[in-house]
Amino acid sequence: MPDAALLSTLTVTPLGPAIGARVEGVDLTRPLSDPEQAALEHALVTHHVLFFENQPLTPRLQRDFAARFGELHVHPVYPNVPEQPEIMVLDTGPHNPTDNDVWHTDVTFIETPPAIVALSGKRLPPQGGDTLWTSNEAAYAALSEPLRRLLEPLQAEHDFTKAFPYWRHTGPEIAERWREARDRHPPVLHPVVRTHPVTGRKGLFVSENFTTRIVGLSPRESDGILRILFDHVTRPEFTVRWHWKADDLAIWDNRSTQHYAVNDYLPHRRLMHRATVIGGRPV
Protein backbone atom coordinates (compact mmCIF):
# COMPACT_ATOMS: atom_id res chain seq x y z
CA MET A 1 0.00 0.00 0.00
CA PRO A 2 1.14 3.59 -0.58
CA ASP A 3 2.36 5.53 2.41
CA ALA A 4 0.87 8.78 3.70
CA ALA A 5 3.14 10.88 1.48
CA LEU A 6 1.74 9.26 -1.63
CA LEU A 7 -1.84 9.63 -0.48
CA SER A 8 -1.25 13.31 0.29
CA THR A 9 -0.99 14.06 -3.46
CA LEU A 10 -4.75 13.48 -3.72
CA THR A 11 -7.78 14.63 -1.79
CA VAL A 12 -10.06 11.64 -1.12
CA THR A 13 -13.37 12.56 0.52
CA PRO A 14 -15.57 9.64 1.63
CA LEU A 15 -19.22 9.94 0.63
CA GLY A 16 -20.55 7.37 3.10
CA PRO A 17 -19.39 4.85 5.70
CA ALA A 18 -19.74 1.80 3.45
CA ILE A 19 -18.87 2.92 -0.07
CA GLY A 20 -17.87 5.82 -2.29
CA ALA A 21 -15.40 8.71 -2.31
CA ARG A 22 -14.82 11.87 -4.34
CA VAL A 23 -11.24 12.35 -5.56
CA GLU A 24 -9.71 15.75 -6.31
CA GLY A 25 -6.21 16.93 -7.10
CA VAL A 26 -5.45 14.75 -10.10
CA ASP A 27 -5.73 15.37 -13.85
CA LEU A 28 -6.65 12.12 -15.59
CA THR A 29 -6.14 13.59 -19.06
CA ARG A 30 -2.38 13.24 -18.54
CA PRO A 31 -0.41 10.09 -17.67
CA LEU A 32 -0.42 9.24 -13.98
CA SER A 33 2.78 9.11 -12.01
CA ASP A 34 3.55 5.88 -10.18
CA PRO A 35 2.72 7.48 -6.79
CA GLU A 36 -0.62 8.73 -8.15
CA GLN A 37 -1.41 5.28 -9.55
CA ALA A 38 -0.56 3.62 -6.24
CA ALA A 39 -2.68 6.14 -4.33
CA LEU A 40 -5.69 5.59 -6.62
CA GLU A 41 -5.41 1.82 -6.33
CA HIS A 42 -5.30 2.10 -2.55
CA ALA A 43 -8.30 4.46 -2.48
CA LEU A 44 -10.24 2.18 -4.81
CA VAL A 45 -9.98 -0.96 -2.69
CA THR A 46 -10.73 1.14 0.40
CA HIS A 47 -13.83 2.95 -0.91
CA HIS A 48 -14.97 0.58 -3.74
CA VAL A 49 -16.00 3.40 -6.11
CA LEU A 50 -14.25 6.71 -6.81
CA PHE A 51 -15.75 9.79 -8.48
CA PHE A 52 -13.78 12.40 -10.44
CA GLU A 53 -15.28 15.63 -11.77
CA ASN A 54 -14.25 17.65 -14.84
CA GLN A 55 -12.18 14.95 -16.54
CA PRO A 56 -12.74 15.45 -20.32
CA LEU A 57 -11.35 12.13 -21.50
CA THR A 58 -11.29 11.25 -25.17
CA PRO A 59 -11.81 7.54 -25.94
CA ARG A 60 -8.05 7.13 -26.37
CA LEU A 61 -7.28 8.85 -23.07
CA GLN A 62 -9.91 6.79 -21.26
CA ARG A 63 -8.45 3.62 -22.74
CA ASP A 64 -4.93 4.60 -21.72
CA PHE A 65 -6.06 5.48 -18.19
CA ALA A 66 -7.91 2.19 -17.70
CA ALA A 67 -5.05 0.17 -19.19
CA ARG A 68 -2.84 1.31 -16.28
CA PHE A 69 -4.91 -1.09 -14.15
CA GLY A 70 -4.62 -4.13 -16.45
CA GLU A 71 -5.68 -5.77 -19.70
CA LEU A 72 -8.90 -4.39 -21.18
CA HIS A 73 -12.01 -6.36 -22.13
CA VAL A 74 -13.99 -5.91 -25.35
CA HIS A 75 -17.68 -6.59 -24.79
CA PRO A 76 -19.15 -9.29 -27.06
CA VAL A 77 -22.51 -7.57 -27.65
CA TYR A 78 -22.53 -3.87 -26.78
CA PRO A 79 -21.28 -1.42 -29.43
CA ASN A 80 -17.93 0.28 -29.06
CA VAL A 81 -16.01 3.29 -30.34
CA PRO A 82 -14.80 2.11 -33.78
CA GLU A 83 -11.28 3.48 -33.43
CA GLN A 84 -11.05 2.35 -29.77
CA PRO A 85 -12.84 -1.01 -29.45
CA GLU A 86 -11.91 -1.24 -25.77
CA ILE A 87 -14.31 1.67 -25.11
CA MET A 88 -17.89 0.42 -24.90
CA VAL A 89 -20.72 2.80 -25.80
CA LEU A 90 -23.86 2.95 -23.65
CA ASP A 91 -26.21 5.17 -25.68
CA THR A 92 -29.72 4.92 -24.25
CA GLY A 93 -32.96 6.79 -24.76
CA PRO A 94 -36.18 6.36 -26.78
CA HIS A 95 -34.15 4.82 -29.61
CA ASN A 96 -32.52 2.24 -27.31
CA PRO A 97 -34.10 1.68 -23.87
CA THR A 98 -31.61 0.81 -21.15
CA ASP A 99 -31.12 -2.77 -19.95
CA ASN A 100 -28.94 -1.75 -16.97
CA ASP A 101 -31.74 -0.82 -14.56
CA VAL A 102 -31.11 -3.92 -12.45
CA TRP A 103 -28.50 -4.45 -9.73
CA HIS A 104 -25.51 -6.21 -11.27
CA THR A 105 -21.79 -6.84 -11.26
CA ASP A 106 -20.36 -6.44 -14.75
CA VAL A 107 -19.52 -9.38 -17.03
CA THR A 108 -19.63 -12.18 -14.45
CA PHE A 109 -20.54 -14.58 -17.28
CA ILE A 110 -16.82 -15.12 -18.02
CA GLU A 111 -14.26 -17.16 -16.06
CA THR A 112 -12.26 -14.03 -15.14
CA PRO A 113 -14.80 -11.23 -14.53
CA PRO A 114 -13.62 -7.62 -14.64
CA ALA A 115 -11.61 -6.26 -11.74
CA ILE A 116 -12.12 -2.55 -12.41
CA VAL A 117 -14.50 -0.49 -14.55
CA ALA A 118 -14.17 3.16 -15.61
CA LEU A 119 -17.34 4.96 -16.77
CA SER A 120 -17.30 8.44 -18.32
CA GLY A 121 -20.35 10.68 -18.69
CA LYS A 122 -20.57 12.15 -22.19
CA ARG A 123 -24.16 13.31 -22.70
CA LEU A 124 -26.52 13.49 -19.74
CA PRO A 125 -30.28 14.12 -19.50
CA PRO A 126 -31.41 17.38 -17.87
CA GLN A 127 -32.75 15.38 -14.92
CA GLY A 128 -32.30 11.79 -13.80
CA GLY A 129 -29.90 9.16 -15.09
CA ASP A 130 -28.09 8.65 -11.78
CA THR A 131 -26.15 5.49 -10.96
CA LEU A 132 -26.12 3.72 -7.59
CA TRP A 133 -23.44 1.37 -6.27
CA THR A 134 -23.61 -1.06 -3.38
CA SER A 135 -20.86 -2.73 -1.37
CA ASN A 136 -21.02 -6.52 -1.58
CA GLU A 137 -18.60 -6.61 1.35
CA ALA A 138 -20.82 -4.49 3.60
CA ALA A 139 -23.79 -6.63 2.58
CA TYR A 140 -21.94 -9.84 3.44
CA ALA A 141 -20.78 -8.49 6.81
CA ALA A 142 -24.38 -7.61 7.72
CA LEU A 143 -25.64 -11.19 7.24
CA SER A 144 -26.13 -13.41 10.26
CA GLU A 145 -23.29 -15.78 11.09
CA PRO A 146 -25.35 -18.92 10.36
CA LEU A 147 -26.24 -17.61 6.90
CA ARG A 148 -22.62 -16.68 6.18
CA ARG A 149 -21.54 -20.21 7.11
CA LEU A 150 -24.20 -21.68 4.80
CA LEU A 151 -23.15 -19.52 1.84
CA GLU A 152 -19.36 -19.73 2.04
CA PRO A 153 -18.85 -23.19 0.48
CA LEU A 154 -21.48 -22.70 -2.24
CA GLN A 155 -21.10 -21.91 -5.93
CA ALA A 156 -23.56 -20.18 -8.24
CA GLU A 157 -24.09 -20.28 -11.99
CA HIS A 158 -23.74 -17.08 -14.04
CA ASP A 159 -25.32 -17.09 -17.48
CA PHE A 160 -24.79 -14.61 -20.34
CA THR A 161 -28.30 -15.22 -21.70
CA LYS A 162 -30.05 -14.13 -18.50
CA ALA A 163 -28.96 -10.51 -19.00
CA PHE A 164 -28.85 -10.74 -22.80
CA PRO A 165 -31.91 -12.69 -23.92
CA TYR A 166 -32.30 -13.39 -27.61
CA TRP A 167 -35.48 -11.32 -27.97
CA ARG A 168 -33.48 -8.13 -27.36
CA HIS A 169 -31.06 -8.92 -30.19
CA THR A 170 -33.16 -9.91 -33.18
CA GLY A 171 -31.82 -7.67 -35.99
CA PRO A 172 -29.86 -9.67 -38.62
CA GLU A 173 -26.41 -8.36 -37.72
CA ILE A 174 -26.91 -8.16 -33.95
CA ALA A 175 -28.59 -11.58 -33.86
CA GLU A 176 -25.52 -13.21 -35.39
CA ARG A 177 -23.29 -11.35 -32.96
CA TRP A 178 -25.50 -12.52 -30.09
CA ARG A 179 -25.31 -16.16 -31.21
CA GLU A 180 -21.53 -15.98 -31.46
CA ALA A 181 -21.34 -14.44 -27.97
CA ARG A 182 -23.66 -17.10 -26.51
CA ASP A 183 -21.60 -19.89 -28.04
CA ARG A 184 -18.33 -18.41 -26.74
CA HIS A 185 -19.73 -17.87 -23.24
CA PRO A 186 -21.48 -20.93 -21.78
CA PRO A 187 -22.62 -20.66 -18.14
CA VAL A 188 -19.80 -20.48 -15.58
CA LEU A 189 -19.58 -21.16 -11.86
CA HIS A 190 -18.31 -18.65 -9.29
CA PRO A 191 -18.27 -18.76 -5.48
CA VAL A 192 -21.31 -17.22 -3.78
CA VAL A 193 -18.90 -15.57 -1.33
CA ARG A 194 -15.76 -14.14 -2.90
CA THR A 195 -12.48 -13.23 -1.18
CA HIS A 196 -10.98 -9.99 -2.48
CA PRO A 197 -7.54 -10.73 -3.98
CA VAL A 198 -5.98 -7.53 -2.59
CA THR A 199 -7.60 -6.96 0.80
CA GLY A 200 -8.69 -10.48 1.76
CA ARG A 201 -12.15 -9.18 2.68
CA LYS A 202 -15.16 -11.38 1.91
CA GLY A 203 -18.16 -10.23 -0.09
CA LEU A 204 -21.22 -11.61 -1.81
CA PHE A 205 -20.73 -12.45 -5.48
CA VAL A 206 -24.21 -12.95 -6.90
CA SER A 207 -26.29 -10.45 -8.86
CA GLU A 208 -29.73 -10.47 -10.35
CA ASN A 209 -28.88 -10.03 -14.02
CA PHE A 210 -26.44 -12.95 -14.43
CA THR A 211 -26.84 -15.37 -11.48
CA THR A 212 -29.31 -18.13 -12.30
CA ARG A 213 -28.97 -20.75 -9.54
CA ILE A 214 -26.96 -21.98 -6.57
CA VAL A 215 -25.35 -25.33 -7.34
CA GLY A 216 -26.42 -28.28 -5.21
CA LEU A 217 -29.68 -26.76 -3.98
CA SER A 218 -33.16 -27.56 -5.19
CA PRO A 219 -34.70 -24.93 -7.49
CA ARG A 220 -36.99 -23.77 -4.70
CA GLU A 221 -34.13 -23.48 -2.18
CA SER A 222 -31.89 -21.73 -4.70
CA ASP A 223 -34.57 -19.26 -5.79
CA GLY A 224 -35.44 -18.45 -2.18
CA ILE A 225 -31.87 -17.82 -1.05
CA LEU A 226 -31.00 -15.81 -4.15
CA ARG A 227 -34.08 -13.67 -3.66
CA ILE A 228 -32.98 -12.93 -0.09
CA LEU A 229 -29.49 -11.97 -1.26
CA PHE A 230 -30.67 -9.89 -4.24
CA ASP A 231 -32.95 -7.90 -1.93
CA HIS A 232 -30.38 -7.68 0.88
CA VAL A 233 -27.65 -5.98 -1.18
CA THR A 234 -29.98 -3.10 -2.08
CA ARG A 235 -30.34 -1.86 1.50
CA PRO A 236 -29.63 1.89 1.48
CA GLU A 237 -26.92 1.71 4.14
CA PHE A 238 -24.69 -0.27 1.75
CA THR A 239 -25.07 2.18 -1.17
CA VAL A 240 -23.93 5.46 -2.70
CA ARG A 241 -25.68 7.45 -5.45
CA TRP A 242 -23.99 9.68 -8.03
CA HIS A 243 -25.69 12.44 -10.01
CA TRP A 244 -23.76 12.64 -13.28
CA LYS A 245 -22.43 15.75 -15.00
CA ALA A 246 -20.68 15.83 -18.37
CA ASP A 247 -17.03 14.68 -18.06
CA ASP A 248 -17.52 13.03 -14.69
CA LEU A 249 -15.63 9.76 -14.37
CA ALA A 250 -16.45 6.91 -11.98
CA ILE A 251 -14.12 4.00 -11.44
CA TRP A 252 -15.20 1.06 -9.34
CA ASP A 253 -13.91 -2.20 -7.97
CA ASN A 254 -16.08 -4.72 -9.80
CA ARG A 255 -14.87 -7.47 -7.44
CA SER A 256 -16.63 -5.93 -4.45
CA THR A 257 -19.61 -3.98 -5.83
CA GLN A 258 -22.84 -4.01 -7.77
CA HIS A 259 -24.43 -1.03 -9.50
CA TYR A 260 -27.78 0.11 -10.89
CA ALA A 261 -28.43 2.66 -13.67
CA VAL A 262 -31.63 4.54 -12.82
CA ASN A 263 -34.01 4.57 -15.80
CA ASP A 264 -35.92 7.79 -15.14
CA TYR A 265 -34.84 10.11 -17.96
CA LEU A 266 -36.94 9.18 -21.01
CA PRO A 267 -37.57 10.74 -23.52
CA HIS A 268 -34.08 12.19 -23.08
CA ARG A 269 -30.80 10.58 -24.11
CA ARG A 270 -27.90 9.37 -21.94
CA LEU A 271 -24.49 8.62 -23.49
CA MET A 272 -21.67 6.97 -21.52
CA HIS A 273 -18.30 5.45 -22.40
CA ARG A 274 -17.02 2.44 -20.44
CA ALA A 275 -13.60 0.81 -20.17
CA THR A 276 -13.39 -2.56 -18.46
CA VAL A 277 -10.29 -4.14 -16.91
CA ILE A 278 -10.14 -7.95 -16.89
CA GLY A 279 -9.64 -9.53 -13.48
CA GLY A 280 -8.69 -12.94 -12.13
CA ARG A 281 -10.69 -16.05 -11.36
CA PRO A 282 -12.86 -15.45 -8.27
CA VAL A 283 -12.01 -17.50 -5.17
Coordinates of C-alpha atoms in Angstrom, one line a residue:
M1 CA 0.0 0.0 0.0
P2 CA 1.1 3.6 -0.6
D3 CA 2.4 5.5 2.4
A4 CA 0.9 8.8 3.7
A5 CA 3.1 10.9 1.5
L6 CA 1.7 9.3 -1.6
L7 CA -1.8 9.6 -0.5
S8 CA -1.3 13.3 0.3
T9 CA -1.0 14.1 -3.5
L10 CA -4.7 13.5 -3.7
T11 CA -7.8 14.6 -1.8
V12 CA -10.1 11.6 -1.1
T13 CA -13.4 12.6 0.5
P14 CA -15.6 9.6 1.6
L15 CA -19.2 9.9 0.6
G16 CA -20.5 7.4 3.1
P17 CA -19.4 4.9 5.7
A18 CA -19.7 1.8 3.5
I19 CA -18.9 2.9 -0.1
G20 CA -17.9 5.8 -2.3
A21 CA -15.4 8.7 -2.3
R22 CA -14.8 11.9 -4.3
V23 CA -11.2 12.3 -5.6
E24 CA -9.7 15.8 -6.3
G25 CA -6.2 16.9 -7.1
V26 CA -5.5 14.7 -10.1
D27 CA -5.7 15.4 -13.9
L28 CA -6.6 12.1 -15.6
T29 CA -6.1 13.6 -19.1
R30 CA -2.4 13.2 -18.5
P31 CA -0.4 10.1 -17.7
L32 CA -0.4 9.2 -14.0
S33 CA 2.8 9.1 -12.0
D34 CA 3.5 5.9 -10.2
P35 CA 2.7 7.5 -6.8
E36 CA -0.6 8.7 -8.1
Q37 CA -1.4 5.3 -9.6
A38 CA -0.6 3.6 -6.2
A39 CA -2.7 6.1 -4.3
L40 CA -5.7 5.6 -6.6
E41 CA -5.4 1.8 -6.3
H42 CA -5.3 2.1 -2.5
A43 CA -8.3 4.5 -2.5
L44 CA -10.2 2.2 -4.8
V45 CA -10.0 -1.0 -2.7
T46 CA -10.7 1.1 0.4
H47 CA -13.8 3.0 -0.9
H48 CA -15.0 0.6 -3.7
V49 CA -16.0 3.4 -6.1
L50 CA -14.3 6.7 -6.8
F51 CA -15.7 9.8 -8.5
F52 CA -13.8 12.4 -10.4
E53 CA -15.3 15.6 -11.8
N54 CA -14.3 17.7 -14.8
Q55 CA -12.2 15.0 -16.5
P56 CA -12.7 15.5 -20.3
L57 CA -11.4 12.1 -21.5
T58 CA -11.3 11.2 -25.2
P59 CA -11.8 7.5 -25.9
R60 CA -8.0 7.1 -26.4
L61 CA -7.3 8.9 -23.1
Q62 CA -9.9 6.8 -21.3
R63 CA -8.5 3.6 -22.7
D64 CA -4.9 4.6 -21.7
F65 CA -6.1 5.5 -18.2
A66 CA -7.9 2.2 -17.7
A67 CA -5.0 0.2 -19.2
R68 CA -2.8 1.3 -16.3
F69 CA -4.9 -1.1 -14.1
G70 CA -4.6 -4.1 -16.4
E71 CA -5.7 -5.8 -19.7
L72 CA -8.9 -4.4 -21.2
H73 CA -12.0 -6.4 -22.1
V74 CA -14.0 -5.9 -25.4
H75 CA -17.7 -6.6 -24.8
P76 CA -19.2 -9.3 -27.1
V77 CA -22.5 -7.6 -27.6
Y78 CA -22.5 -3.9 -26.8
P79 CA -21.3 -1.4 -29.4
N80 CA -17.9 0.3 -29.1
V81 CA -16.0 3.3 -30.3
P82 CA -14.8 2.1 -33.8
E83 CA -11.3 3.5 -33.4
Q84 CA -11.1 2.3 -29.8
P85 CA -12.8 -1.0 -29.4
E86 CA -11.9 -1.2 -25.8
I87 CA -14.3 1.7 -25.1
M88 CA -17.9 0.4 -24.9
V89 CA -20.7 2.8 -25.8
L90 CA -23.9 3.0 -23.7
D91 CA -26.2 5.2 -25.7
T92 CA -29.7 4.9 -24.3
G93 CA -33.0 6.8 -24.8
P94 CA -36.2 6.4 -26.8
H95 CA -34.1 4.8 -29.6
N96 CA -32.5 2.2 -27.3
P97 CA -34.1 1.7 -23.9
T98 CA -31.6 0.8 -21.1
D99 CA -31.1 -2.8 -19.9
N100 CA -28.9 -1.8 -17.0
D101 CA -31.7 -0.8 -14.6
V102 CA -31.1 -3.9 -12.4
W103 CA -28.5 -4.4 -9.7
H104 CA -25.5 -6.2 -11.3
T105 CA -21.8 -6.8 -11.3
D106 CA -20.4 -6.4 -14.7
V107 CA -19.5 -9.4 -17.0
T108 CA -19.6 -12.2 -14.5
F109 CA -20.5 -14.6 -17.3
I110 CA -16.8 -15.1 -18.0
E111 CA -14.3 -17.2 -16.1
T112 CA -12.3 -14.0 -15.1
P113 CA -14.8 -11.2 -14.5
P114 CA -13.6 -7.6 -14.6
A115 CA -11.6 -6.3 -11.7
I116 CA -12.1 -2.6 -12.4
V117 CA -14.5 -0.5 -14.5
A118 CA -14.2 3.2 -15.6
L119 CA -17.3 5.0 -16.8
S120 CA -17.3 8.4 -18.3
G121 CA -20.3 10.7 -18.7
K122 CA -20.6 12.2 -22.2
R123 CA -24.2 13.3 -22.7
L124 CA -26.5 13.5 -19.7
P125 CA -30.3 14.1 -19.5
P126 CA -31.4 17.4 -17.9
Q127 CA -32.7 15.4 -14.9
G128 CA -32.3 11.8 -13.8
G129 CA -29.9 9.2 -15.1
D130 CA -28.1 8.6 -11.8
T131 CA -26.1 5.5 -11.0
L132 CA -26.1 3.7 -7.6
W133 CA -23.4 1.4 -6.3
T134 CA -23.6 -1.1 -3.4
S135 CA -20.9 -2.7 -1.4
N136 CA -21.0 -6.5 -1.6
E137 CA -18.6 -6.6 1.4
A138 CA -20.8 -4.5 3.6
A139 CA -23.8 -6.6 2.6
Y140 CA -21.9 -9.8 3.4
A141 CA -20.8 -8.5 6.8
A142 CA -24.4 -7.6 7.7
L143 CA -25.6 -11.2 7.2
S144 CA -26.1 -13.4 10.3
E145 CA -23.3 -15.8 11.1
P146 CA -25.4 -18.9 10.4
L147 CA -26.2 -17.6 6.9
R148 CA -22.6 -16.7 6.2
R149 CA -21.5 -20.2 7.1
L150 CA -24.2 -21.7 4.8
L151 CA -23.2 -19.5 1.8
E152 CA -19.4 -19.7 2.0
P153 CA -18.8 -23.2 0.5
L154 CA -21.5 -22.7 -2.2
Q155 CA -21.1 -21.9 -5.9
A156 CA -23.6 -20.2 -8.2
E157 CA -24.1 -20.3 -12.0
H158 CA -23.7 -17.1 -14.0
D159 CA -25.3 -17.1 -17.5
F160 CA -24.8 -14.6 -20.3
T161 CA -28.3 -15.2 -21.7
K162 CA -30.1 -14.1 -18.5
A163 CA -29.0 -10.5 -19.0
F164 CA -28.8 -10.7 -22.8
P165 CA -31.9 -12.7 -23.9
Y166 CA -32.3 -13.4 -27.6
W167 CA -35.5 -11.3 -28.0
R168 CA -33.5 -8.1 -27.4
H169 CA -31.1 -8.9 -30.2
T170 CA -33.2 -9.9 -33.2
G171 CA -31.8 -7.7 -36.0
P172 CA -29.9 -9.7 -38.6
E173 CA -26.4 -8.4 -37.7
I174 CA -26.9 -8.2 -34.0
A175 CA -28.6 -11.6 -33.9
E176 CA -25.5 -13.2 -35.4
R177 CA -23.3 -11.3 -33.0
W178 CA -25.5 -12.5 -30.1
R179 CA -25.3 -16.2 -31.2
E180 CA -21.5 -16.0 -31.5
A181 CA -21.3 -14.4 -28.0
R182 CA -23.7 -17.1 -26.5
D183 CA -21.6 -19.9 -28.0
R184 CA -18.3 -18.4 -26.7
H185 CA -19.7 -17.9 -23.2
P186 CA -21.5 -20.9 -21.8
P187 CA -22.6 -20.7 -18.1
V188 CA -19.8 -20.5 -15.6
L189 CA -19.6 -21.2 -11.9
H190 CA -18.3 -18.7 -9.3
P191 CA -18.3 -18.8 -5.5
V192 CA -21.3 -17.2 -3.8
V193 CA -18.9 -15.6 -1.3
R194 CA -15.8 -14.1 -2.9
T195 CA -12.5 -13.2 -1.2
H196 CA -11.0 -10.0 -2.5
P197 CA -7.5 -10.7 -4.0
V198 CA -6.0 -7.5 -2.6
T199 CA -7.6 -7.0 0.8
G200 CA -8.7 -10.5 1.8
R201 CA -12.2 -9.2 2.7
K202 CA -15.2 -11.4 1.9
G203 CA -18.2 -10.2 -0.1
L204 CA -21.2 -11.6 -1.8
F205 CA -20.7 -12.4 -5.5
V206 CA -24.2 -12.9 -6.9
S207 CA -26.3 -10.4 -8.9
E208 CA -29.7 -10.5 -10.4
N209 CA -28.9 -10.0 -14.0
F210 CA -26.4 -12.9 -14.4
T211 CA -26.8 -15.4 -11.5
T212 CA -29.3 -18.1 -12.3
R213 CA -29.0 -20.7 -9.5
I214 CA -27.0 -22.0 -6.6
V215 CA -25.4 -25.3 -7.3
G216 CA -26.4 -28.3 -5.2
L217 CA -29.7 -26.8 -4.0
S218 CA -33.2 -27.6 -5.2
P219 CA -34.7 -24.9 -7.5
R220 CA -37.0 -23.8 -4.7
E221 CA -34.1 -23.5 -2.2
S222 CA -31.9 -21.7 -4.7
D223 CA -34.6 -19.3 -5.8
G224 CA -35.4 -18.5 -2.2
I225 CA -31.9 -17.8 -1.0
L226 CA -31.0 -15.8 -4.2
R227 CA -34.1 -13.7 -3.7
I228 CA -33.0 -12.9 -0.1
L229 CA -29.5 -12.0 -1.3
F230 CA -30.7 -9.9 -4.2
D231 CA -32.9 -7.9 -1.9
H232 CA -30.4 -7.7 0.9
V233 CA -27.6 -6.0 -1.2
T234 CA -30.0 -3.1 -2.1
R235 CA -30.3 -1.9 1.5
P236 CA -29.6 1.9 1.5
E237 CA -26.9 1.7 4.1
F238 CA -24.7 -0.3 1.7
T239 CA -25.1 2.2 -1.2
V240 CA -23.9 5.5 -2.7
R241 CA -25.7 7.4 -5.5
W242 CA -24.0 9.7 -8.0
H243 CA -25.7 12.4 -10.0
W244 CA -23.8 12.6 -13.3
K245 CA -22.4 15.7 -15.0
A246 CA -20.7 15.8 -18.4
D247 CA -17.0 14.7 -18.1
D248 CA -17.5 13.0 -14.7
L249 CA -15.6 9.8 -14.4
A250 CA -16.5 6.9 -12.0
I251 CA -14.1 4.0 -11.4
W252 CA -15.2 1.1 -9.3
D253 CA -13.9 -2.2 -8.0
N254 CA -16.1 -4.7 -9.8
R255 CA -14.9 -7.5 -7.4
S256 CA -16.6 -5.9 -4.5
T257 CA -19.6 -4.0 -5.8
Q258 CA -22.8 -4.0 -7.8
H259 CA -24.4 -1.0 -9.5
Y260 CA -27.8 0.1 -10.9
A261 CA -28.4 2.7 -13.7
V262 CA -31.6 4.5 -12.8
N263 CA -34.0 4.6 -15.8
D264 CA -35.9 7.8 -15.1
Y265 CA -34.8 10.1 -18.0
L266 CA -36.9 9.2 -21.0
P267 CA -37.6 10.7 -23.5
H268 CA -34.1 12.2 -23.1
R269 CA -30.8 10.6 -24.1
R270 CA -27.9 9.4 -21.9
L271 CA -24.5 8.6 -23.5
M272 CA -21.7 7.0 -21.5
H273 CA -18.3 5.5 -22.4
R274 CA -17.0 2.4 -20.4
A275 CA -13.6 0.8 -20.2
T276 CA -13.4 -2.6 -18.5
V277 CA -10.3 -4.1 -16.9
I278 CA -10.1 -8.0 -16.9
G279 CA -9.6 -9.5 -13.5
G280 CA -8.7 -12.9 -12.1
R281 CA -10.7 -16.0 -11.4
P282 CA -12.9 -15.4 -8.3
V283 CA -12.0 -17.5 -5.2

